[in-house]
Short mmCIF file of C-alpha atoms in Angstrom, two decimals:
data_model
loop_
_atom_site.label_atom_id
_atom_site.label_comp_id
_atom_site.label_asym_id
_atom_site.label_seq_id
_atom_site.Cartn_x
_atom_site.Cartn_y
_atom_site.Cartn_z
CA ARG X 1 7.24 118.26 100.93
CA VAL X 2 9.87 117.90 98.24
CA LEU X 3 7.39 118.97 95.56
CA ARG X 4 6.21 121.80 97.77
CA ALA X 5 9.80 122.99 98.02
CA LEU X 6 9.97 123.18 94.22
CA GLN X 7 6.84 125.29 93.91
CA PHE X 8 7.88 127.52 96.82
CA ALA X 9 11.23 128.11 95.11
CA ALA X 10 9.42 129.05 91.89
CA ARG X 11 6.81 131.24 93.61
CA PHE X 12 9.22 133.23 95.76
CA ALA X 13 12.49 132.97 93.73
CA LEU X 14 14.13 131.03 96.56
CA THR X 15 17.30 128.99 96.58
CA MET X 16 17.75 125.82 98.63
CA ASP X 17 20.73 125.24 100.92
CA GLU X 18 22.86 122.15 100.48
CA PRO X 19 21.68 120.29 103.64
CA SER X 20 18.08 120.66 102.49
CA LYS X 21 18.98 119.42 99.02
CA ALA X 22 20.70 116.39 100.48
CA LEU X 23 17.66 115.65 102.64
CA CYS X 24 15.26 115.98 99.69
CA ARG X 25 17.31 113.48 97.70
CA THR X 26 16.74 110.85 100.40
CA ILE X 27 12.95 111.14 100.37
CA ALA X 28 11.11 108.57 98.24
CA LEU X 29 8.49 109.91 95.85
CA ASP X 30 7.13 106.67 94.46
CA ASP X 31 4.18 106.50 96.84
CA LEU X 32 2.64 109.85 95.89
CA PRO X 33 -0.79 109.72 94.19
CA ALA X 34 -1.14 111.58 90.90
CA GLU X 35 -3.54 114.08 92.45
CA ARG X 36 -0.99 115.20 95.06
CA ILE X 37 1.73 115.50 92.44
CA TRP X 38 -0.54 117.55 90.17
CA GLY X 39 -1.60 119.81 93.04
CA GLU X 40 2.00 120.92 93.62
CA PHE X 41 2.95 120.90 89.93
CA GLU X 42 0.03 123.18 89.09
CA LYS X 43 1.12 125.69 91.71
CA LEU X 44 4.64 125.58 90.30
CA LEU X 45 3.35 126.32 86.78
CA PHE X 46 1.54 129.43 87.98
CA ALA X 47 4.53 130.81 89.84
CA ALA X 48 6.10 133.99 88.49
CA GLN X 49 9.06 131.99 87.13
CA PRO X 50 8.24 128.28 86.88
CA SER X 51 11.68 127.43 85.49
CA ILE X 52 13.22 127.94 88.93
CA GLY X 53 11.18 125.10 90.38
CA LEU X 54 11.70 122.84 87.37
CA ALA X 55 15.46 123.41 87.43
CA LEU X 56 15.55 122.61 91.15
CA GLY X 57 13.48 119.51 90.45
CA LEU X 58 16.11 118.31 88.00
CA GLU X 59 18.88 118.96 90.51
CA LEU X 60 17.09 116.99 93.23
CA GLY X 61 16.24 114.03 90.99
CA VAL X 62 12.51 114.77 91.02
CA ILE X 63 12.21 115.13 87.25
CA GLU X 64 14.00 111.84 86.65
CA ALA X 65 11.94 110.02 89.26
CA LEU X 66 8.48 111.34 88.39
CA PHE X 67 8.61 112.62 84.82
CA PRO X 68 10.87 110.50 82.56
CA GLU X 69 9.39 112.19 79.48
CA LEU X 70 10.75 115.51 80.73
CA PHE X 71 14.03 114.02 81.87
CA ALA X 72 14.62 112.77 78.31
CA LEU X 73 14.87 116.42 77.20
CA VAL X 74 18.04 116.93 79.24
CA GLY X 75 21.04 116.80 76.94
CA CYS X 76 18.96 116.43 73.78
CA PRO X 77 20.82 118.69 71.30
CA GLN X 78 19.32 121.32 69.03
CA GLU X 79 20.59 123.13 65.95
CA PRO X 80 22.51 126.16 67.34
CA GLU X 81 21.36 128.45 64.53
CA TRP X 82 17.76 128.11 65.68
CA HIS X 83 18.35 127.25 69.32
CA PRO X 84 21.37 129.12 70.68
CA GLU X 85 20.02 128.66 74.22
CA GLY X 86 21.14 125.03 74.44
CA ASP X 87 19.45 121.65 74.70
CA VAL X 88 15.73 120.91 74.66
CA TRP X 89 15.48 121.04 78.46
CA VAL X 90 16.93 124.56 78.61
CA HIS X 91 14.63 125.61 75.78
CA THR X 92 11.58 124.12 77.51
CA LEU X 93 12.31 126.04 80.72
CA GLN X 94 12.48 129.28 78.75
CA VAL X 95 9.26 128.49 76.88
CA VAL X 96 7.44 127.74 80.14
CA ASP X 97 8.49 131.10 81.57
CA GLN X 98 7.40 132.84 78.37
CA ALA X 99 4.06 131.03 78.44
CA ARG X 100 3.49 132.16 82.02
CA ARG X 101 3.49 135.76 80.75
CA ARG X 102 0.73 135.07 78.25
CA LEU X 103 -2.13 133.98 80.50
CA THR X 104 -3.83 137.29 81.21
CA GLY X 105 -7.60 137.28 80.79
CA LEU X 106 -7.97 133.58 80.12
CA PRO X 107 -10.03 131.21 82.28
CA ARG X 108 -7.98 128.87 84.44
CA PRO X 109 -8.55 125.68 82.39
CA LYS X 110 -7.18 127.42 79.30
CA GLN X 111 -4.28 128.79 81.32
CA ILE X 112 -3.47 125.24 82.38
CA ALA X 113 -3.68 124.06 78.77
CA ILE X 114 -1.18 126.73 77.73
CA MET X 115 1.26 125.96 80.53
CA MET X 116 1.09 122.21 80.03
CA GLY X 117 1.33 122.69 76.28
CA ALA X 118 4.51 124.69 76.83
CA VAL X 119 5.94 121.93 79.03
CA ALA X 120 5.01 119.17 76.59
CA HIS X 121 5.47 120.80 73.18
CA ASP X 122 8.90 119.29 72.41
CA LEU X 123 8.54 115.89 74.07
CA GLY X 124 8.90 114.31 70.64
CA LYS X 125 12.43 115.59 70.09
CA PRO X 126 14.42 112.94 72.01
CA ALA X 127 13.06 110.17 69.79
CA THR X 128 13.42 112.09 66.51
CA THR X 129 16.62 114.12 66.85
CA ALA X 130 19.42 113.16 64.48
CA PHE X 131 22.40 114.71 62.71
CA ILE X 132 21.36 114.95 59.05
CA ASP X 133 23.23 116.71 56.24
CA GLY X 134 25.38 118.61 58.70
CA ARG X 135 22.44 119.81 60.78
CA ILE X 136 20.72 118.69 63.98
CA ARG X 137 17.15 117.94 62.97
CA SER X 138 14.06 116.66 64.76
CA ILE X 139 11.85 115.69 61.84
CA ASP X 140 8.17 115.17 62.69
CA HIS X 141 8.86 115.75 66.38
CA GLU X 142 5.56 117.54 66.83
CA GLU X 143 3.41 114.55 65.80
CA GLN X 144 5.79 112.11 67.48
CA GLY X 145 5.42 114.10 70.68
CA VAL X 146 1.79 113.09 71.15
CA THR X 147 2.60 109.67 72.62
CA PRO X 148 5.08 110.86 75.29
CA ALA X 149 2.81 113.82 76.03
CA SER X 150 -0.04 111.37 76.62
CA ARG X 151 2.11 109.37 79.03
CA PHE X 152 3.11 112.58 80.81
CA LEU X 153 -0.54 113.60 81.23
CA ASP X 154 -1.39 110.10 82.43
CA ARG X 155 1.17 110.42 85.23
CA LEU X 156 -0.68 113.49 86.43
CA ASN X 157 -4.13 112.03 85.72
CA LEU X 158 -4.88 115.25 83.86
CA ASN X 159 -7.93 115.19 81.63
CA SER X 160 -10.80 117.70 81.87
CA ILE X 161 -10.94 120.63 84.27
CA ASP X 162 -14.25 122.39 84.96
CA GLY X 163 -15.70 120.68 81.89
CA TYR X 164 -12.89 121.87 79.60
CA ASP X 165 -10.89 119.15 77.83
CA VAL X 166 -7.41 120.26 78.85
CA ARG X 167 -5.87 116.98 77.73
CA ALA X 168 -7.13 117.33 74.15
CA GLN X 169 -5.78 120.87 73.95
CA VAL X 170 -2.34 119.93 75.29
CA LEU X 171 -2.06 117.10 72.78
CA GLY X 172 -3.33 119.37 70.01
CA ILE X 173 -0.79 122.05 70.88
CA THR X 174 1.99 119.45 70.95
CA ALA X 175 1.02 118.04 67.55
CA GLN X 176 0.45 121.41 65.85
CA HIS X 177 2.87 123.86 67.50
CA LEU X 178 4.89 124.44 64.32
CA LYS X 179 1.87 125.31 62.20
CA PRO X 180 1.81 129.10 62.83
CA GLY X 181 5.41 129.53 61.73
CA MET X 182 5.12 127.13 58.80
CA TRP X 183 1.90 128.67 57.53
CA PHE X 184 3.28 132.19 57.82
CA LYS X 185 6.20 131.26 55.57
CA ALA X 186 3.79 129.71 53.07
CA LYS X 187 1.01 132.27 53.42
CA ASP X 188 1.30 133.40 49.80
CA LYS X 189 1.34 129.85 48.46
CA GLU X 190 -1.43 127.36 47.84
CA GLY X 191 -2.57 125.20 50.74
CA VAL X 192 -2.94 127.77 53.52
CA GLY X 193 -6.35 129.08 52.67
CA ASP X 194 -9.24 129.79 54.98
CA GLY X 195 -10.22 126.12 54.86
CA ALA X 196 -6.91 125.11 56.41
CA PHE X 197 -7.59 127.35 59.40
CA ARG X 198 -11.14 126.05 59.77
CA ARG X 199 -9.94 122.45 59.69
CA LEU X 200 -7.11 123.06 62.15
CA ALA X 201 -9.66 124.59 64.53
CA GLN X 202 -11.23 121.11 64.69
CA LYS X 203 -8.02 119.85 66.32
CA VAL X 204 -6.98 122.63 68.71
CA ASP X 205 -7.93 126.07 70.02
CA LEU X 206 -6.05 128.31 67.57
CA GLU X 207 -5.63 131.16 70.05
CA LEU X 208 -4.00 128.86 72.62
CA LEU X 209 -1.84 127.38 69.86
CA ALA X 210 -0.68 130.84 68.80
CA LEU X 211 0.19 131.79 72.39
CA VAL X 212 2.30 128.67 72.94
CA ALA X 213 3.94 129.10 69.53
CA SER X 214 4.82 132.66 70.51
CA ALA X 215 6.35 131.43 73.77
CA ASP X 216 8.24 128.80 71.76
CA CYS X 217 9.63 131.48 69.44
CA HIS X 218 10.70 133.81 72.26
CA GLY X 219 12.11 131.03 74.44
CA ARG X 220 15.50 130.98 72.74
CA VAL X 221 17.55 133.53 74.66
CA PRO X 222 20.22 134.75 73.85
CA GLY X 223 18.78 134.38 70.36
CA VAL X 224 16.41 136.98 68.97
CA PHE X 225 13.98 135.83 66.30
CA ASP X 226 11.15 137.34 64.27
CA CYS X 227 7.97 136.10 65.94
CA THR X 228 5.44 138.08 63.90
CA ALA X 229 4.15 134.79 62.43
CA MET X 230 2.22 134.11 65.61
CA ASP X 231 0.51 137.51 65.51
CA TRP X 232 -0.43 136.93 61.87
CA PHE X 233 -1.79 133.47 62.69
CA ARG X 234 -3.82 134.71 65.62
CA GLU X 235 -5.27 137.65 63.66
CA ARG X 236 -6.20 135.38 60.76
CA ALA X 237 -7.99 132.96 63.08
CA HIS X 238 -9.90 135.82 64.72
CA ALA X 239 -10.87 137.28 61.33
CA LEU X 240 -12.37 133.93 60.36
CA GLY X 241 -14.09 133.53 63.73
CA VAL X 242 -12.39 130.18 64.39
CA GLN X 243 -9.96 131.20 67.12
CA HIS X 244 -11.63 128.92 69.67
CA HIS X 245 -13.57 126.34 67.67
CA PRO X 246 -14.47 125.39 64.10
CA PRO X 247 -17.61 126.83 62.50
CA SER X 248 -20.89 125.21 63.49
CA PRO X 249 -22.47 123.17 60.69
CA ILE X 250 -25.02 125.12 58.69
CA LEU X 251 -26.80 122.03 57.40
CA LEU X 252 -28.50 119.93 60.06
CA GLY X 253 -30.37 116.65 60.06
CA ARG X 254 -33.75 118.36 60.17
CA HIS X 255 -32.93 120.15 56.93
CA LEU X 256 -32.23 116.84 55.21
CA ILE X 257 -35.40 115.27 56.62
CA ALA X 258 -37.32 118.11 54.98
CA LEU X 259 -35.69 117.07 51.71
CA GLY X 260 -36.90 113.51 52.18
CA VAL X 261 -33.68 111.99 53.51
CA LYS X 262 -34.23 109.44 56.26
CA PRO X 263 -31.97 109.24 59.34
CA GLY X 264 -29.15 106.77 58.83
CA PRO X 265 -25.70 106.40 57.25
CA THR X 266 -26.69 108.26 54.08
CA MET X 267 -27.75 111.29 56.11
CA GLY X 268 -24.47 111.24 57.99
CA GLU X 269 -22.49 111.09 54.74
CA LEU X 270 -24.44 114.00 53.29
CA LEU X 271 -23.98 116.14 56.39
CA LYS X 272 -20.25 115.44 56.36
CA ALA X 273 -19.89 116.18 52.65
CA VAL X 274 -21.72 119.50 52.88
CA TYR X 275 -19.78 120.47 56.00
CA GLU X 276 -16.53 119.86 54.11
CA GLN X 277 -17.76 122.31 51.48
CA GLN X 278 -18.59 124.76 54.26
CA LEU X 279 -15.05 124.45 55.62
CA ASP X 280 -13.70 125.11 52.12
CA GLY X 281 -15.85 128.22 51.89
CA THR X 282 -17.93 127.10 48.91
CA VAL X 283 -20.99 126.88 51.17
CA ALA X 284 -21.65 130.03 53.19
CA ASP X 285 -25.34 129.99 54.09
CA LEU X 286 -28.35 127.70 54.40
CA ASP X 287 -29.47 128.23 50.81
CA GLY X 288 -26.04 127.21 49.58
CA ALA X 289 -25.97 124.22 51.94
CA LEU X 290 -29.38 123.03 50.72
CA ALA X 291 -28.32 123.45 47.10
CA ALA X 292 -25.17 121.41 47.76
CA ALA X 293 -27.22 118.70 49.47
CA ARG X 294 -29.71 118.53 46.58
CA HIS X 295 -26.83 118.20 44.12
CA LEU X 296 -25.27 115.35 46.13
CA ILE X 297 -28.64 113.60 46.40
CA ALA X 298 -29.26 113.91 42.67
CA SER X 299 -25.76 112.66 41.86
CA ALA X 300 -26.27 109.60 44.07
CA GLN X 301 -29.58 108.82 42.38
CA ALA X 302 -28.28 109.27 38.84
#
């Protein structure tokens, strides 16, 4: 009932009176199964303004009791130049609300991945935030956020939904959420070629990543920032056809068998090597893939 109160508050923009708050604080939550918690949390995420329910959850002690990874965001400072909105908790609430506006047209499992990615994207900041050279920095917080994000997902027993690996996408978004902005700044330099996009698509859905990154950029009110990087990133991924998944391998085992290669470790190594060339763009069709395979075979036999 306490969790239901949070999602009702978020769905209908309600406020709770003080007697009800006091009553909610007396109700134990430690006997709730993960499935019941997720059922209410999911409804909260799809409310018009999820931050209302999350903020109420913090006030009632729900966040501290059920989600210590989220509670750690409260009071975690951020560099004011880039985060004038306040601490990581305040930022996360804004990002979640922004993400909620970016779900149109997507299937529900992907919507859940976006919302949970928004919730989890900065879970690495409490462990990495430090005052360095006169600035508040959270170096490598995206990669360091994978472990607490995993624990957070474990508490909700959230894995695949309707056959879609939501967990993998949430962890991928957490680990890679700075990439669109970083790559946009370096787009005219070496290292952000087509191959980088193709390889990143092996780790996360690039369209979902761009949507969460956009929510991250806009979730800094009263600050106003240039968020065109996310549009650039999304358009580049679409142009390469890797917005949802990496390219399918051109060279297959049957092609190598026709060249006289027997199934086994050597075949696997050849397939991997040629696929790497495909990701780089040096192999673009079957003829090119076969030529690359023949060259690798000849080199190994020399």
